[in-house]
Coordinates of C-alpha atoms in Angstrom, one line a residue:
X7 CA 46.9 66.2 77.0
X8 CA 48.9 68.9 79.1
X9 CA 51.9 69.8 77.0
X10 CA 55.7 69.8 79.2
X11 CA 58.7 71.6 78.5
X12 CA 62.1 70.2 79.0
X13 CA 65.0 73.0 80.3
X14 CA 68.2 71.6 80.5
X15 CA 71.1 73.7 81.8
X16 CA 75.2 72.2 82.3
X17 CA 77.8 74.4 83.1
X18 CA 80.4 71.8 81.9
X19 CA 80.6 69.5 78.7
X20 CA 82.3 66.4 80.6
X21 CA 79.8 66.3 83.6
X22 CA 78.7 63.0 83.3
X23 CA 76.5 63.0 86.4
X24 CA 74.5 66.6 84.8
X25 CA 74.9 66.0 81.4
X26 CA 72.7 66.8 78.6
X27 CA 71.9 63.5 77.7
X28 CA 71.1 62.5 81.7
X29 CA 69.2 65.2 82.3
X30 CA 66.5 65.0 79.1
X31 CA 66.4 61.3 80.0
X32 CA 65.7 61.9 83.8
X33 CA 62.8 64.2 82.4
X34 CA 61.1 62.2 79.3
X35 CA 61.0 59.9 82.1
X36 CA 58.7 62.0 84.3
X37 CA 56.9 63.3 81.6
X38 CA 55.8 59.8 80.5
X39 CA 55.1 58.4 83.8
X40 CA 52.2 61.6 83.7
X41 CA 51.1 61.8 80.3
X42 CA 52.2 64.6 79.4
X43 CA 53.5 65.7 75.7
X44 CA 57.0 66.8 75.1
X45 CA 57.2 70.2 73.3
X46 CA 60.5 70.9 72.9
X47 CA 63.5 70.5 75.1
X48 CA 65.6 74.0 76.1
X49 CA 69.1 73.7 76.3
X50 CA 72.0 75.8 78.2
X51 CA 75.4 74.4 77.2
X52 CA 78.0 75.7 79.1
X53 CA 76.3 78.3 81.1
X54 CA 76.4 79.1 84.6
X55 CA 73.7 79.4 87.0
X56 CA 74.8 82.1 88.1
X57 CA 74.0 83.8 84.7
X58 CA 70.4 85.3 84.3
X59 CA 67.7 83.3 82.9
X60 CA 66.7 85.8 80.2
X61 CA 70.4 86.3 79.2
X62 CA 70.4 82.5 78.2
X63 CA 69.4 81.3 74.8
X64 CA 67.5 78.2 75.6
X65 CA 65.3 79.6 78.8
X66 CA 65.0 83.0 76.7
X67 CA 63.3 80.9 74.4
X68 CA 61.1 78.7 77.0
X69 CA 60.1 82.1 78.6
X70 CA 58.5 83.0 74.7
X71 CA 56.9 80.1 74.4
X72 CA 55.4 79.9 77.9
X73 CA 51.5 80.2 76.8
X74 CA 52.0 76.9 75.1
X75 CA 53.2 75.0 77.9
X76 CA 51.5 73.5 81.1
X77 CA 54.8 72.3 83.2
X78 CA 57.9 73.2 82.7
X79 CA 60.3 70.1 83.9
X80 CA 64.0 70.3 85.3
X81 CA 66.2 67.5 86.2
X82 CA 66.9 69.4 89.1
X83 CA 65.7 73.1 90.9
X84 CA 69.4 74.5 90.6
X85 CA 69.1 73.7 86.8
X86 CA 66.6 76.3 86.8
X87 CA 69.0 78.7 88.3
X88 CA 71.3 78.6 91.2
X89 CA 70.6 82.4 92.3
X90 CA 67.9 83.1 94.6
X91 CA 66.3 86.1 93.3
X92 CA 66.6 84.8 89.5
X93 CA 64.5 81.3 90.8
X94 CA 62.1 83.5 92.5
X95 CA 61.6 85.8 89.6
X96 CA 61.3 82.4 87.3
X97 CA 58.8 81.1 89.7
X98 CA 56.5 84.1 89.5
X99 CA 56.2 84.5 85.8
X100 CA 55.4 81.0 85.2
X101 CA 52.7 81.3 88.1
X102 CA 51.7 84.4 85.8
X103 CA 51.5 82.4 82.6
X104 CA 49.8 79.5 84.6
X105 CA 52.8 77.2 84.4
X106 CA 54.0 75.0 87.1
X107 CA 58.2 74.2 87.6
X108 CA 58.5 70.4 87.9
X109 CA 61.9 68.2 89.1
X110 CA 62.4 65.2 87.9
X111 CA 64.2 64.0 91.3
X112 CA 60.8 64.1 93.0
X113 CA 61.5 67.2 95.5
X114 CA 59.2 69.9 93.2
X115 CA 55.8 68.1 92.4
X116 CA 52.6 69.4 90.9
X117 CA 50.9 69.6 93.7
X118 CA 53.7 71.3 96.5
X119 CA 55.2 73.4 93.7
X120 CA 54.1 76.4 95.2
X121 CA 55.0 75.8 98.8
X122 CA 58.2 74.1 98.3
X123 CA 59.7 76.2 95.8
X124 CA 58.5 79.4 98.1
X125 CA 60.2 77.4 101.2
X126 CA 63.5 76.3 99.7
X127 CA 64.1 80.0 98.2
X128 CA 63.2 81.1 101.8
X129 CA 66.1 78.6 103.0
X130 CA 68.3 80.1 100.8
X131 CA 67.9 83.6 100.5
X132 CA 68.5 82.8 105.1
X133 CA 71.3 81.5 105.0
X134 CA 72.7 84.3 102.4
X135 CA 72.0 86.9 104.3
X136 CA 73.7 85.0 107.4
X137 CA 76.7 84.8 105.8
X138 CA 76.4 88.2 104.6
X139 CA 75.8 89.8 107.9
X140 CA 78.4 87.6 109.7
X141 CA 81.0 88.8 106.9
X142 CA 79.9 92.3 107.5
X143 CA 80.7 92.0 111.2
X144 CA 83.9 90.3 110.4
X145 CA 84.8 93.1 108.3
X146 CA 84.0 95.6 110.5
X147 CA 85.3 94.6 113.3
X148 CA 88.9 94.4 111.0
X149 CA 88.6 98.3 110.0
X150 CA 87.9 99.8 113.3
X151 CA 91.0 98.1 114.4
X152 CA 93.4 99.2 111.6
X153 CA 93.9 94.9 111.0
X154 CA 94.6 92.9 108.0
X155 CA 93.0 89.9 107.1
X156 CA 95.2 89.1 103.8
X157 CA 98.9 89.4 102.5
X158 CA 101.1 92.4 103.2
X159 CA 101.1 94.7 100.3
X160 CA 104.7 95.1 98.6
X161 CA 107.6 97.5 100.9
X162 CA 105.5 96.1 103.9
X163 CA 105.2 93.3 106.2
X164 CA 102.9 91.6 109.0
X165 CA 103.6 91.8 112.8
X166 CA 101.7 90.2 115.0
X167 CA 100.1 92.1 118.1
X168 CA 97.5 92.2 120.6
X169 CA 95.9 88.8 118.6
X170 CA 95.7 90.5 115.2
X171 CA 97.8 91.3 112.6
X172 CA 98.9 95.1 111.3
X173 CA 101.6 96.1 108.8
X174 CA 104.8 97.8 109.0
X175 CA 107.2 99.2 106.8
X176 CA 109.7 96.3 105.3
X177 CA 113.2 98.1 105.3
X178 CA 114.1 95.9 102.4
X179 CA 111.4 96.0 99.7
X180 CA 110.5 99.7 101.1
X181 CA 114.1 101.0 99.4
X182 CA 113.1 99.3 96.5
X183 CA 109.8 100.8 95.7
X184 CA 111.3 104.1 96.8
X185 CA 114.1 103.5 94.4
X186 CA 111.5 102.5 91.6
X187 CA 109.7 105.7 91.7
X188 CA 112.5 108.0 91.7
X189 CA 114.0 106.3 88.8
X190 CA 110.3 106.6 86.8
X191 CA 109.7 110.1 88.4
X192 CA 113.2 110.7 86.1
X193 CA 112.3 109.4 83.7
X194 CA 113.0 106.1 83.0
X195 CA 110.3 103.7 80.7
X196 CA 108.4 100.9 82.7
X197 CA 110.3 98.4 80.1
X198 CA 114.0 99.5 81.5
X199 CA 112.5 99.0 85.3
X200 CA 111.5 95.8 84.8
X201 CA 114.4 94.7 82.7
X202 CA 116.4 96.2 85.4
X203 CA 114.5 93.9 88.1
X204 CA 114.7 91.1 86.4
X205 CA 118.5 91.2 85.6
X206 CA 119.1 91.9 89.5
X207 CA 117.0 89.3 90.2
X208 CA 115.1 90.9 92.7
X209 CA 112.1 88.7 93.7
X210 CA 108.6 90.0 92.5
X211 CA 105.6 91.0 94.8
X212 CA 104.5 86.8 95.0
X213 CA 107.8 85.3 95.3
X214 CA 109.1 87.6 98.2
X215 CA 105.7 86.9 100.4
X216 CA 106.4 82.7 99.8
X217 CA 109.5 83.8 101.2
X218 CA 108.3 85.7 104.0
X219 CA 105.5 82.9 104.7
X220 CA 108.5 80.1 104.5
X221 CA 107.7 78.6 101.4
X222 CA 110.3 77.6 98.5
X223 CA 109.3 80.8 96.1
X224 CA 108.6 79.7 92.7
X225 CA 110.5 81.6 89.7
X226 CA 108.8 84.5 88.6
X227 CA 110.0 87.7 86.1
X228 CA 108.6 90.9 86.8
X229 CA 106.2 92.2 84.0
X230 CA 104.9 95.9 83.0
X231 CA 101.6 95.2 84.6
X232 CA 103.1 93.8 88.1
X233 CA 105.5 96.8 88.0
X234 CA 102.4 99.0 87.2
X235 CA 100.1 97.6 89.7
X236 CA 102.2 97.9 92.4
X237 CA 103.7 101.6 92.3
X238 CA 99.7 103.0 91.4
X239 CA 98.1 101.3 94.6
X240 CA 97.3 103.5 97.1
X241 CA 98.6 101.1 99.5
X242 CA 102.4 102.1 99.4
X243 CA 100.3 105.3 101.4
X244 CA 99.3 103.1 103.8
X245 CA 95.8 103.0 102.6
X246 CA 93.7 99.9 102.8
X247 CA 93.2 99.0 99.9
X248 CA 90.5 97.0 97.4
X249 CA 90.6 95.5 94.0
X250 CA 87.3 95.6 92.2
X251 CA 86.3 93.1 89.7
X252 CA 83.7 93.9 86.6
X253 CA 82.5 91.0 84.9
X254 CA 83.7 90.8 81.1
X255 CA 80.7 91.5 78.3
X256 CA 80.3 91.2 74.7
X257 CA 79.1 93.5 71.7
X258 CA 76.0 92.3 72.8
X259 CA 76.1 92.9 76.4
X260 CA 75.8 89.4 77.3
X261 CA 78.4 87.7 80.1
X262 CA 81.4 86.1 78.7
X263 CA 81.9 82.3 80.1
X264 CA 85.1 80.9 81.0
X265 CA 85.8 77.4 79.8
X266 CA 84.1 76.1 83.4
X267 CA 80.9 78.2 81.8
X268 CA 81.6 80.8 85.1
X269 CA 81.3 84.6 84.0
X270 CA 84.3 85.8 83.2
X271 CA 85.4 88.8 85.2
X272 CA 88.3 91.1 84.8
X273 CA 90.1 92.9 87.8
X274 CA 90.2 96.7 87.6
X275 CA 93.1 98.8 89.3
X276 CA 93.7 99.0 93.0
X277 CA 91.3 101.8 94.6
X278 CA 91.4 103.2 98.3
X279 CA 89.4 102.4 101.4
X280 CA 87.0 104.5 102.9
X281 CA 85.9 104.9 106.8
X282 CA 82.0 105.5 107.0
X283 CA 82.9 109.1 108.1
X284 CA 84.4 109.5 104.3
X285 CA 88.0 109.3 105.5
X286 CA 90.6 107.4 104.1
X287 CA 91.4 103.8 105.8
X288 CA 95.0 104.7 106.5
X289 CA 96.2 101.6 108.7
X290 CA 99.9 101.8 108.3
X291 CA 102.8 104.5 107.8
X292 CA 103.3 105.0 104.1
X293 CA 106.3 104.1 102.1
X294 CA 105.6 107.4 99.7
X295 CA 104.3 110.2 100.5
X296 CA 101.2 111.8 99.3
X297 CA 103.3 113.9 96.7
X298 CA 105.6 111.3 95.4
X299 CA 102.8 109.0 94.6
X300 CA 101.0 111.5 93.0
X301 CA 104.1 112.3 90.9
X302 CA 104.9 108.7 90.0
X303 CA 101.0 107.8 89.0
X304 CA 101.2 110.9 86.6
X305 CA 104.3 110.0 85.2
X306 CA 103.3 106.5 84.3
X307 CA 99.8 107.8 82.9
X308 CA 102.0 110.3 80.9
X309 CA 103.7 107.6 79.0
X310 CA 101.0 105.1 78.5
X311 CA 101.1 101.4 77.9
X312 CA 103.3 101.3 75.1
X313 CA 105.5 98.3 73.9
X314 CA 109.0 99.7 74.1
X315 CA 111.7 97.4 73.6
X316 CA 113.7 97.1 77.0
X317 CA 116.9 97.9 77.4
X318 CA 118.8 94.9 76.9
X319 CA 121.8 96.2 78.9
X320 CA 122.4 98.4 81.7
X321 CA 125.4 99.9 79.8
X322 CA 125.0 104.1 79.7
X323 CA 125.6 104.5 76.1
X324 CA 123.7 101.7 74.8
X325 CA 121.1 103.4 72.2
X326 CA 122.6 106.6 73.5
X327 CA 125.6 106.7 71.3
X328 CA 125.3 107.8 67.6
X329 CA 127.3 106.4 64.6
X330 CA 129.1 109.2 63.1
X331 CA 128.5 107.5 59.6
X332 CA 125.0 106.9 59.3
X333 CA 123.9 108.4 62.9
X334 CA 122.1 105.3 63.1
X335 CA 121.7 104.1 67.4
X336 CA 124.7 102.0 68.8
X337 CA 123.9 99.5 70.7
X338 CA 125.8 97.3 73.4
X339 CA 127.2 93.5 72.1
X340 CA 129.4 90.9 73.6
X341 CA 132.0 88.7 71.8
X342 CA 134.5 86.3 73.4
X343 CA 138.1 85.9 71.6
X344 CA 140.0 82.9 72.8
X345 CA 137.8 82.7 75.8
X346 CA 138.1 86.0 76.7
X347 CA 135.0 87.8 76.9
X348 CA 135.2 92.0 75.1
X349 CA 132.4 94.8 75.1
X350 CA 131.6 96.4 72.2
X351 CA 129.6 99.3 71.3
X352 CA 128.2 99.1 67.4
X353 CA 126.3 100.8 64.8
X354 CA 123.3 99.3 64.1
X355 CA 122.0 99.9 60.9
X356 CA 125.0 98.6 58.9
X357 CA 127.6 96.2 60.5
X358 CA 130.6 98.5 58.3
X359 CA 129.8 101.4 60.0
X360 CA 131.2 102.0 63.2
X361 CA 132.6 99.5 66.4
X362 CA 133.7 100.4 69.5
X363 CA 135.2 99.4 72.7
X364 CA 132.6 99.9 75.3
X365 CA 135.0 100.1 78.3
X366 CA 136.8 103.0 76.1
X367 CA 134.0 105.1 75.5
X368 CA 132.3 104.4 78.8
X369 CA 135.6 105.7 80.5
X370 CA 136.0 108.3 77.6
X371 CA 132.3 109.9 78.5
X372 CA 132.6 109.1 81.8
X373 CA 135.8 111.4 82.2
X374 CA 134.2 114.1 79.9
X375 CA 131.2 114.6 82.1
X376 CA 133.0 115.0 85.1
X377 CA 135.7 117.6 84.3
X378 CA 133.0 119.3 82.2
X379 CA 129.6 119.6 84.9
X380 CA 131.5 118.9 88.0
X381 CA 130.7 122.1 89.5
X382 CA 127.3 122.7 88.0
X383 CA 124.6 122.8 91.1
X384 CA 121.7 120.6 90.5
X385 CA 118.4 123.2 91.5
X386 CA 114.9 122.6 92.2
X387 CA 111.8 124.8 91.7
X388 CA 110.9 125.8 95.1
X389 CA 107.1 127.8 95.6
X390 CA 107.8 130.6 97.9
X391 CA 104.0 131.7 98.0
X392 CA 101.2 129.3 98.6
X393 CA 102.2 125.6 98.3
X394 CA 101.7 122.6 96.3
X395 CA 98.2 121.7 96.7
X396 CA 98.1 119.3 93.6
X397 CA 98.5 116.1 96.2
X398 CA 95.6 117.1 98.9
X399 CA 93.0 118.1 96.1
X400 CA 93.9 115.0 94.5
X401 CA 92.9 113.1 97.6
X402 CA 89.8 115.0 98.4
X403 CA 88.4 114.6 94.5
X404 CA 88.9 110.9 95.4
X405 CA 87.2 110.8 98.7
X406 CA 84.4 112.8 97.4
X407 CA 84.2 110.7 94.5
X408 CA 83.8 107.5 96.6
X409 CA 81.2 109.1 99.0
X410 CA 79.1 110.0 96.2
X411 CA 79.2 106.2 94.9
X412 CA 78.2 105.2 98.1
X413 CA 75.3 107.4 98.0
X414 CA 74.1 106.4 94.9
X415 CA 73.9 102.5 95.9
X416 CA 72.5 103.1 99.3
X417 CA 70.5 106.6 99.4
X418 CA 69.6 105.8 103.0
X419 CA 72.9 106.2 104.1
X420 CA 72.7 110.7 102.3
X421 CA 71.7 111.7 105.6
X422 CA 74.5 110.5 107.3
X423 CA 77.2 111.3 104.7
X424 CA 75.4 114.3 103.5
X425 CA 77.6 116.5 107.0
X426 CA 80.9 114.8 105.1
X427 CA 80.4 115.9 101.9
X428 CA 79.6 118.6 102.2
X429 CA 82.9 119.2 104.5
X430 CA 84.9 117.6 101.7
X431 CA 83.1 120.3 99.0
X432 CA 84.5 123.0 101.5
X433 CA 88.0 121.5 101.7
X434 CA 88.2 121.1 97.7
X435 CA 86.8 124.7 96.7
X436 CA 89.4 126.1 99.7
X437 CA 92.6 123.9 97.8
X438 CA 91.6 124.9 94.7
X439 CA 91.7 128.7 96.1
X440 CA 95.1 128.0 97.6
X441 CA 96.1 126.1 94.0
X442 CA 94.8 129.2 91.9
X443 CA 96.7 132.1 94.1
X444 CA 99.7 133.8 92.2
X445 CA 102.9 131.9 92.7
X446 CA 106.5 133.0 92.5
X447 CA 108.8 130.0 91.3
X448 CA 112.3 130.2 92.3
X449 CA 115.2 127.8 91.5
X450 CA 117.1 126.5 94.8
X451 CA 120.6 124.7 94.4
X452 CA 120.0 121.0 96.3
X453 CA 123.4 121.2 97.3
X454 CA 124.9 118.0 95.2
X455 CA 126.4 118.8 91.8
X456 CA 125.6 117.0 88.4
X457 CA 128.9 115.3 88.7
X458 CA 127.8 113.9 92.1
X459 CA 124.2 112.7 90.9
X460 CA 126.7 110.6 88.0
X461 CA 129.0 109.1 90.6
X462 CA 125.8 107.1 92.0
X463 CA 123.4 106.5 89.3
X464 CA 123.4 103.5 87.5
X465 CA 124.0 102.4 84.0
X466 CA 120.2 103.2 83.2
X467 CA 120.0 106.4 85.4
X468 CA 123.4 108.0 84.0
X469 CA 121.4 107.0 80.2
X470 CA 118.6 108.9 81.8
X471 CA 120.7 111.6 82.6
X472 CA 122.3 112.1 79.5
X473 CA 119.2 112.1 77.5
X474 CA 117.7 115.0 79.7
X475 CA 120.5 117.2 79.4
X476 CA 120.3 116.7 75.8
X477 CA 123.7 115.4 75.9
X478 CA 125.3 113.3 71.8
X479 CA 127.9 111.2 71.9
X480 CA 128.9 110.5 68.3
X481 CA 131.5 108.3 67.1
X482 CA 133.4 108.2 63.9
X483 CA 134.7 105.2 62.3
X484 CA 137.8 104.4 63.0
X485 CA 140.9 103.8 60.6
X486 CA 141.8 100.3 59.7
X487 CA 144.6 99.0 61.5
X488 CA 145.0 101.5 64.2
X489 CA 145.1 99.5 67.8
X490 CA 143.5 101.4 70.9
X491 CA 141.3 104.4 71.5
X492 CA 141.4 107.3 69.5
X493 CA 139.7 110.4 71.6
X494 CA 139.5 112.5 67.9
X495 CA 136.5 110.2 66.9
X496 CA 134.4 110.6 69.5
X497 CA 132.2 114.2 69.5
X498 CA 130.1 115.1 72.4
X499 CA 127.5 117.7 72.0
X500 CA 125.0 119.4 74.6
X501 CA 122.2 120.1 72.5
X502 CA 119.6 121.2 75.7
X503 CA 120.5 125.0 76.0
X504 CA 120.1 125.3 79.7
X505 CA 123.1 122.9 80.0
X506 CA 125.4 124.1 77.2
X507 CA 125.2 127.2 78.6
X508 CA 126.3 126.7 81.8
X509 CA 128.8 124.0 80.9
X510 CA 130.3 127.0 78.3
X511 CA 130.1 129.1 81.4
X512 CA 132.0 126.5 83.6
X513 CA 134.9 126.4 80.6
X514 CA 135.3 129.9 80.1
X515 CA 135.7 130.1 83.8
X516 CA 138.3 127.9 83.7
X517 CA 139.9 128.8 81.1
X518 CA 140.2 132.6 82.8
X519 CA 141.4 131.3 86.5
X520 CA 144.2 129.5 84.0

């Protein structure tokens, strides 16, 4: 009696019309009607088709067992597998071990198995690559015209020309990516520039394109990962830009499913486009220049992905300030007194220690800072032979990088990008030439004082400010039933020696013109 096998395969639990239970009974039918023993029955819960056959524990286990069988029965071909090149590779070793595929819904038979299965694989592998090569063209076509096809990236937007779309700059969101990396290029923690986006309610990357596409935005926050996302892609250069996926493994290598039994794949950073030629896809004028890029992805690598606790104000002394008791952090607080709503700055280790009013020691800082750096020159370090080099080489790793990974997936194409790497393997060894030369590094005033830089930063960038120059405000508890500010508690220190020197140097000068 010719002996059947029974491979069952459901990517979801609920479907009624493919479950497990329809699909054995669809085939013990078959098998009956010809006579042919049951073996055992192979089953795939929740596993795609997309998924290969030997990385699935029930047809693993049919493909061992194949010198036993005779037929191997489906309810269905695309329970066998829903990729072409897996069912082909299915079909030929069970022709290898003598086995046939069987459907129970009549379309495979024992006697056209061979032909039909050959002919419907045909049909499909066709129409993939028809849809492949008419993608292809599409895409094409849309990068040798500097196009879009998609969404405007973030400090951009879409105008329509010549029956295509391109991108421009976006006045609006440009400033604030611009304003973003300066504030992280000084400094300031991913958690305070989100905390500060979200208290200024300015609209994330998805709620300001519903805008622009005129539909009601729905409420979003801005996270670490958004903020992240956005200043690293290489599109604020006007790059095109791509986002590739990797599908998600276990310990043992195997796919992981999502709950609709789909492989589950996870979206890696934002990478550049290259031409053919090995040049970079540069469509549209770029919101940061090469350096400034450069300088904001290495400051955000430099710090990581830790968890630090947002600020929870904008207040510039908040954590900045020191109790002169404990020297525990201060930390900005609210309380309302017959309606009336007070700042308050306090120690927060032990509620006894030391309190504050916030608008007094803002205004006390604030004055001290002024009178005591106003005419201290903020400088730069300015190359004067040779130049910065650490942007370009940057970009030509990169592009070299990516032809070489297009040369290992097609090795056809060597011969045509072999000229244009080796041109980029010039270009690199000549930067790093020009990087290596002796350099003289001289300090050049910018023309704005530190006193100027503090009139327009922010709550969070004058906090910045203070903590790079190294500047301690501490404060000593006050005596009980005293009303008002007392300057004698509060002790400012510049503890960064660059700074206390000149701001000793600025006093004495003072003190002599006196």
């Amino acid at each position: 009696m010719p002996v059947a096998a029974i491979s069952i395969r459901v990517s979801h639990a609920d479907q009624a019309s493919v479950s497990v239970v329809t699909q054995e009974r669809l085939c013990r039918d078959l098998c009956e009607r010809n006579g042919w023993k049951v073996h055992k029955v192979y089953v795939d819960e929740n596993v795609s088709g997309a998924v290969p056959p030997e990385d699935r524990d029930g047809m693993a286990e049919l493909l061992a067992d194949l010198p036993h069988l005779d037929y191997v029965v489906s309810a269905k071909l695309d329970r066998l597998s829903r990729r072409t090149s897996h069912l082909l590779d299915l079909v030929e070793t069970f022709k290898g071990a003598g086995v046939k595929p069987v459907t129970a819904d009549g379309e495979i038979t024992p006697h056209n198995a061979d032909n039909m299965i050959g002919l419907f694989a045909w049909l499909a592998q066709l129409e993939r690559d028809r849809i492949r090569e008419r993608t292809t063209e599409s895409r094409a076509e849309v990068l040798a015209s500097g196009r879009v096809n998609n969404n405007a990236p973030y400090g951009y937007r879409i105008v329509r020309r010549n029956g295509g779309a391109f991108l421009e700059i976006d006045p609006e969101t440009a400033d604030t990516v611009r304003d973003l990396a300066r504030r992280s290029i000084d400094g300031q923690t991913v958690a305070d520039l989100v905390a500060w986006l979200n208290r200024h309610k300015i609209p994330t990357p998805r709620m300001h394109a519903a805008k622009v596409a005129g539909r009601d935005p729905k409420p979003a926050r801005w996270t670490a990962a958004t903020l992240r996302t956005m200043l690293i892609s290489p599109a604020l250069r006007g790059i095109r830009t791509k986002y590739p996926r990797e599908e998600v493994r276990d310990a043992d290598g195997r796919p992981v499913l999502d709950s609709k039994g789909r492989p589950r794949v996870k979206r890696l950073p934002p990478a550049e486009c290259y031409r053919p030629d090995g040049s970079l896809d540069v469509i549209a004028d770029e919101v940061l220049d090469a350096a400034t890029w450069h300088a904001v992805r290495e400051a955000l690598a430099s710090r990581g992905f830790t968890r630090k606790r947002p600020a929870k104000t904008d207040s510039p002394l908040s954590r900045a300030a020191r109790c002169g008791v404990c020297e525990g952090p201060m930390h900005h607080s609210r309380s309302t007194v017959k309606g009336r709503s007070w700042r308050y700055y306090r120690c927060s280790a032990y509620k006894s220690c030391t309190t504050v009013r916030a608008d007094y020691l803002d205004e006390h800082v604030d004055r001290w800072f002024r009178e005591t750096f106003y005419g201290l020159h903020v400088y730069r370090d300015e190359i004067t032979r040779g130049h910065d080099v650490t942007a370009e080489l940057a970009d030509t790793e990169r592009a070299l990088e990516g032809l070489t990974t297009a040369i290992e997936a097609s090795p056809a194409s060597a011969a045509v990008l072999g000229a244009r790497v080796a041109e980029l393997d010039a270009r690199r060894s000549a930067l790093v030439a020009e990087r290596d030369k002796p350099r003289e590094v001289v300090r050049v005033a910018t023309g704005e004082t530190y006193a100027d830089v503090w009139e327009r930063a922010d709550g969070l960038g004058k906090r910045a400010l203070l903590e790079d120059m190294g500047v301690t405000v501490a404060v000593a508890r006050g005596q009980r039933g005293r009303h008002g500010f007392d300057p004698s508690r509060v002790t400012i220190a510049v503890e960064n020696p660059e700074y206390a020197d000149a701001a000793d140097a600025l006093s004495a000068s003072l003190a002599d013109a006196a």
